[in-house]
Amino acid sequence: MKIALVIFTKNERRNSEKMFPKIPLRLFDGIYVVDAKSNDGTRDFYKAKKIKVFDQIYPGVGGAYESAFRNTKKDALVIFHPDGNSDPKALSKMVQLLRKGEQFIIPSRMIKGAANEEDDQSFKYRKWSNQLMSTLVSMLWGRDGNKCSDLTQGYRAMTRRAYEKLNIKIPSPIAPDIEQVIRALKRGIKIVEFPTREGHRLHGKTSMPSIRTSIENLKVFFRELLV
């Protein structure tokens, strides 16, 4: 099996400078970047390292997934966000699981042994809303123990075959993560999770604010409920 790492970026130059050296590149058969029109030198940073940078046809993170699978040929992709949230230590575990034959892998921030960015806060909006939706989605579509504890975790790995089975033609720009999980549960694609520790964003602001993301997650949920 050939496995590629795909880094999703949008104005992540400063974060990339700190996070990229922590990536164990030797694990992968290819390294690529999908960039959403960065204007802070992010593209130049990766091009200087001889890494191919792809553009997007469709907007948002959903468009980044579409671009990643369309522009690469490897058997499986590991998606990494260099903002500081994703722990590079989880990469080796994802590669190991892919090579064992798993199709859809999510390092969960919600299970025993894991840590969420909001754990040190008294009001945990993102975490609680994620847990609520994850429970509901797993109850509705989970079968034979197949479930997901962390719907909105964008740090994940998937085989090309599994992604094609999801049959997502035009992905949700903001809520592709929940879209993929629901489709996987519907189609009986096993989701494998292991605990990870989420870090804090290093620099800049997220392009996916909590309230807007929650609204888009609900839109995807009800659309899938009616299909």
Short mmCIF file of N, CA and C in Angstrom, two decimals, residues 9-98:
data_model
loop_
_atom_site.label_atom_id
_atom_site.label_comp_id
_atom_site.label_asym_id
_atom_site.label_seq_id
_atom_site.Cartn_x
_atom_site.Cartn_y
_atom_site.Cartn_z
N THR A 9 -3.88 23.71 3.94
CA THR A 9 -3.42 25.02 4.41
C THR A 9 -4.28 26.17 3.89
N LYS A 10 -4.34 27.19 4.70
CA LYS A 10 -4.87 28.49 4.31
C LYS A 10 -4.22 29.53 5.23
N ASN A 11 -3.23 30.21 4.69
CA ASN A 11 -2.46 31.20 5.46
C ASN A 11 -1.89 30.60 6.74
N GLU A 12 -1.08 29.56 6.56
CA GLU A 12 -0.48 28.86 7.70
C GLU A 12 1.05 28.89 7.64
N ARG A 13 1.63 29.96 7.11
CA ARG A 13 3.09 30.02 6.97
C ARG A 13 3.80 29.89 8.33
N ARG A 14 3.43 30.72 9.28
CA ARG A 14 4.11 30.70 10.58
C ARG A 14 3.92 29.37 11.29
N ASN A 15 2.71 28.83 11.22
CA ASN A 15 2.46 27.54 11.86
C ASN A 15 3.20 26.42 11.15
N SER A 16 3.25 26.48 9.83
CA SER A 16 3.95 25.45 9.06
C SER A 16 5.43 25.42 9.39
N GLU A 17 6.01 26.59 9.60
CA GLU A 17 7.44 26.66 9.93
C GLU A 17 7.75 25.91 11.22
N LYS A 18 6.81 25.89 12.15
CA LYS A 18 7.02 25.21 13.43
C LYS A 18 6.60 23.75 13.40
N MET A 19 5.51 23.45 12.65
CA MET A 19 4.97 22.10 12.68
C MET A 19 5.61 21.15 11.66
N PHE A 20 5.96 21.65 10.49
CA PHE A 20 6.48 20.77 9.45
C PHE A 20 7.72 19.99 9.89
N PRO A 21 8.68 20.60 10.59
CA PRO A 21 9.85 19.83 11.02
C PRO A 21 9.53 18.68 11.96
N LYS A 22 8.35 18.68 12.56
CA LYS A 22 7.95 17.62 13.49
C LYS A 22 7.32 16.42 12.79
N ILE A 23 7.08 16.53 11.49
CA ILE A 23 6.43 15.45 10.75
C ILE A 23 7.45 14.38 10.37
N PRO A 24 7.20 13.11 10.69
CA PRO A 24 8.10 12.02 10.30
C PRO A 24 7.89 11.67 8.82
N LEU A 25 8.54 12.40 7.95
CA LEU A 25 8.32 12.27 6.51
C LEU A 25 8.63 10.87 5.99
N ARG A 26 9.53 10.16 6.66
CA ARG A 26 9.94 8.84 6.19
C ARG A 26 8.79 7.84 6.16
N LEU A 27 7.71 8.14 6.87
CA LEU A 27 6.57 7.22 6.93
C LEU A 27 5.78 7.18 5.63
N PHE A 28 5.97 8.18 4.78
CA PHE A 28 5.06 8.37 3.65
C PHE A 28 5.72 8.17 2.30
N ASP A 29 4.89 7.76 1.35
CA ASP A 29 5.34 7.55 -0.03
C ASP A 29 5.17 8.80 -0.88
N GLY A 30 4.61 9.83 -0.29
CA GLY A 30 4.44 11.11 -0.99
C GLY A 30 3.96 12.16 -0.01
N ILE A 31 4.37 13.40 -0.22
CA ILE A 31 3.94 14.53 0.61
C ILE A 31 3.36 15.58 -0.32
N TYR A 32 2.14 16.03 -0.03
CA TYR A 32 1.48 17.03 -0.87
C TYR A 32 0.82 18.09 0.02
N VAL A 33 0.49 19.21 -0.60
CA VAL A 33 -0.24 20.28 0.07
C VAL A 33 -1.44 20.66 -0.78
N VAL A 34 -2.59 20.86 -0.14
CA VAL A 34 -3.74 21.48 -0.80
C VAL A 34 -3.93 22.83 -0.13
N ASP A 35 -3.83 23.88 -0.93
CA ASP A 35 -3.85 25.24 -0.38
C ASP A 35 -5.05 26.04 -0.88
N ALA A 36 -5.68 26.75 0.06
CA ALA A 36 -6.87 27.55 -0.26
C ALA A 36 -6.50 29.02 -0.45
N LYS A 37 -5.72 29.28 -1.49
CA LYS A 37 -5.39 30.66 -1.89
C LYS A 37 -4.71 31.45 -0.77
N SER A 38 -3.71 30.87 -0.16
CA SER A 38 -2.95 31.58 0.87
C SER A 38 -2.23 32.79 0.27
N ASN A 39 -2.13 33.84 1.05
CA ASN A 39 -1.42 35.05 0.60
C ASN A 39 -0.34 35.48 1.59
N ASP A 40 0.07 34.54 2.44
CA ASP A 40 1.07 34.87 3.47
C ASP A 40 2.40 34.16 3.26
N GLY A 41 2.58 33.56 2.08
CA GLY A 41 3.83 32.85 1.81
C GLY A 41 3.78 31.37 2.12
N THR A 42 2.61 30.85 2.48
CA THR A 42 2.49 29.42 2.77
C THR A 42 2.90 28.57 1.57
N ARG A 43 2.40 28.92 0.41
CA ARG A 43 2.71 28.15 -0.80
C ARG A 43 4.21 28.15 -1.08
N ASP A 44 4.82 29.32 -0.95
CA ASP A 44 6.26 29.43 -1.20
C ASP A 44 7.06 28.58 -0.22
N PHE A 45 6.60 28.52 1.03
CA PHE A 45 7.29 27.72 2.04
C PHE A 45 7.37 26.26 1.61
N TYR A 46 6.26 25.70 1.15
CA TYR A 46 6.25 24.29 0.77
C TYR A 46 6.91 24.06 -0.59
N LYS A 47 6.73 24.98 -1.51
CA LYS A 47 7.38 24.82 -2.81
C LYS A 47 8.90 24.85 -2.69
N ALA A 48 9.39 25.63 -1.74
CA ALA A 48 10.84 25.68 -1.50
C ALA A 48 11.37 24.33 -1.02
N LYS A 49 10.49 23.51 -0.48
CA LYS A 49 10.86 22.17 -0.01
C LYS A 49 10.55 21.11 -1.07
N LYS A 50 10.25 21.57 -2.29
CA LYS A 50 9.97 20.68 -3.42
C LYS A 50 8.71 19.85 -3.20
N ILE A 51 7.76 20.42 -2.48
CA ILE A 51 6.48 19.74 -2.24
C ILE A 51 5.44 20.30 -3.19
N LYS A 52 4.72 19.43 -3.87
CA LYS A 52 3.71 19.86 -4.82
C LYS A 52 2.53 20.47 -4.09
N VAL A 53 2.07 21.62 -4.58
CA VAL A 53 0.94 22.32 -3.98
C VAL A 53 -0.22 22.32 -4.96
N PHE A 54 -1.37 21.81 -4.52
CA PHE A 54 -2.56 21.74 -5.37
C PHE A 54 -3.55 22.84 -5.00
N ASP A 55 -4.30 23.30 -5.99
CA ASP A 55 -5.39 24.24 -5.76
C ASP A 55 -6.70 23.47 -5.56
N GLN A 56 -7.76 24.20 -5.28
CA GLN A 56 -9.08 23.61 -5.07
C GLN A 56 -10.07 24.10 -6.12
N ILE A 57 -10.96 23.19 -6.56
CA ILE A 57 -12.08 23.57 -7.42
C ILE A 57 -13.25 24.03 -6.55
N TYR A 58 -13.48 23.28 -5.47
CA TYR A 58 -14.58 23.58 -4.56
C TYR A 58 -14.04 24.27 -3.31
N PRO A 59 -14.85 25.10 -2.65
CA PRO A 59 -14.37 25.87 -1.50
C PRO A 59 -14.28 25.07 -0.21
N GLY A 60 -13.58 25.65 0.76
CA GLY A 60 -13.56 25.11 2.10
C GLY A 60 -12.76 23.83 2.27
N VAL A 61 -12.87 23.26 3.46
CA VAL A 61 -12.15 22.03 3.76
C VAL A 61 -12.68 20.87 2.91
N GLY A 62 -13.97 20.89 2.62
CA GLY A 62 -14.53 19.86 1.75
C GLY A 62 -13.87 19.88 0.39
N GLY A 63 -13.64 21.08 -0.13
CA GLY A 63 -12.95 21.21 -1.41
C GLY A 63 -11.52 20.72 -1.35
N ALA A 64 -10.91 20.85 -0.18
CA ALA A 64 -9.54 20.35 0.00
C ALA A 64 -9.50 18.83 -0.09
N TYR A 65 -10.48 18.16 0.51
CA TYR A 65 -10.55 16.70 0.40
C TYR A 65 -10.71 16.28 -1.06
N GLU A 66 -11.62 16.94 -1.76
CA GLU A 66 -11.87 16.60 -3.16
C GLU A 66 -10.60 16.75 -3.97
N SER A 67 -9.90 17.85 -3.77
CA SER A 67 -8.66 18.11 -4.49
C SER A 67 -7.60 17.07 -4.15
N ALA A 68 -7.51 16.71 -2.88
CA ALA A 68 -6.50 15.75 -2.44
C ALA A 68 -6.67 14.40 -3.13
N PHE A 69 -7.89 13.89 -3.17
CA PHE A 69 -8.10 12.58 -3.78
C PHE A 69 -8.06 12.65 -5.30
N ARG A 70 -8.46 13.76 -5.87
CA ARG A 70 -8.44 13.89 -7.34
C ARG A 70 -7.02 14.04 -7.87
N ASN A 71 -6.18 14.75 -7.15
CA ASN A 71 -4.85 15.07 -7.66
C ASN A 71 -3.76 14.07 -7.29
N THR A 72 -4.07 13.14 -6.42
CA THR A 72 -3.07 12.14 -6.02
C THR A 72 -3.52 10.75 -6.45
N LYS A 73 -2.58 9.83 -6.44
CA LYS A 73 -2.87 8.46 -6.89
C LYS A 73 -2.59 7.41 -5.81
N LYS A 74 -2.11 7.82 -4.67
CA LYS A 74 -1.74 6.85 -3.63
C LYS A 74 -2.98 6.10 -3.12
N ASP A 75 -2.74 4.94 -2.53
CA ASP A 75 -3.84 4.07 -2.07
C ASP A 75 -4.57 4.64 -0.86
N ALA A 76 -3.89 5.43 -0.07
CA ALA A 76 -4.49 6.02 1.14
C ALA A 76 -3.88 7.38 1.41
N LEU A 77 -4.68 8.25 2.02
CA LEU A 77 -4.21 9.60 2.36
C LEU A 77 -4.37 9.84 3.86
N VAL A 78 -3.37 10.47 4.43
CA VAL A 78 -3.44 10.95 5.81
C VAL A 78 -3.53 12.46 5.74
N ILE A 79 -4.55 13.03 6.35
CA ILE A 79 -4.79 14.47 6.29
C ILE A 79 -4.24 15.14 7.55
N PHE A 80 -3.42 16.17 7.34
CA PHE A 80 -2.78 16.86 8.46
C PHE A 80 -3.03 18.36 8.35
N HIS A 81 -3.35 18.98 9.49
CA HIS A 81 -3.53 20.43 9.56
C HIS A 81 -2.39 21.01 10.39
N PRO A 82 -1.58 21.91 9.83
CA PRO A 82 -0.38 22.38 10.52
C PRO A 82 -0.60 23.56 11.47
N ASP A 83 -1.81 23.71 11.98
CA ASP A 83 -2.11 24.88 12.82
C ASP A 83 -1.68 24.71 14.28
N GLY A 84 -1.29 23.51 14.65
CA GLY A 84 -0.89 23.24 16.03
C GLY A 84 -1.86 22.33 16.76
N ASN A 85 -3.07 22.18 16.23
CA ASN A 85 -4.07 21.30 16.87
C ASN A 85 -3.70 19.83 16.72
N SER A 86 -3.21 19.46 15.54
CA SER A 86 -2.92 18.05 15.25
C SER A 86 -1.56 17.64 15.80
N ASP A 87 -1.53 16.57 16.58
CA ASP A 87 -0.30 16.07 17.17
C ASP A 87 0.42 15.17 16.16
N PRO A 88 1.60 15.54 15.68
CA PRO A 88 2.32 14.72 14.71
C PRO A 88 2.64 13.32 15.21
N LYS A 89 2.62 13.12 16.52
CA LYS A 89 2.92 11.80 17.07
C LYS A 89 1.87 10.77 16.66
N ALA A 90 0.68 11.22 16.27
CA ALA A 90 -0.38 10.29 15.86
C ALA A 90 -0.18 9.76 14.45
N LEU A 91 0.71 10.36 13.69
CA LEU A 91 0.88 9.97 12.28
C LEU A 91 1.35 8.52 12.15
N SER A 92 2.30 8.12 12.96
CA SER A 92 2.83 6.75 12.85
C SER A 92 1.75 5.72 13.15
N LYS A 93 0.87 6.01 14.11
CA LYS A 93 -0.22 5.09 14.44
C LYS A 93 -1.19 4.97 13.28
N MET A 94 -1.50 6.08 12.62
CA MET A 94 -2.42 6.03 11.48
C MET A 94 -1.83 5.21 10.34
N VAL A 95 -0.56 5.42 10.06
CA VAL A 95 0.10 4.66 9.00
C VAL A 95 0.11 3.17 9.35
N GLN A 96 0.41 2.87 10.59
CA GLN A 96 0.42 1.47 11.04
C GLN A 96 -0.94 0.81 10.84
N LEU A 97 -2.01 1.51 11.20
CA LEU A 97 -3.35 0.96 11.05
C LEU A 97 -3.74 0.79 9.59
N LEU A 98 -3.35 1.74 8.75
CA LEU A 98 -3.62 1.61 7.31
C LEU A 98 -2.93 0.37 6.76
#
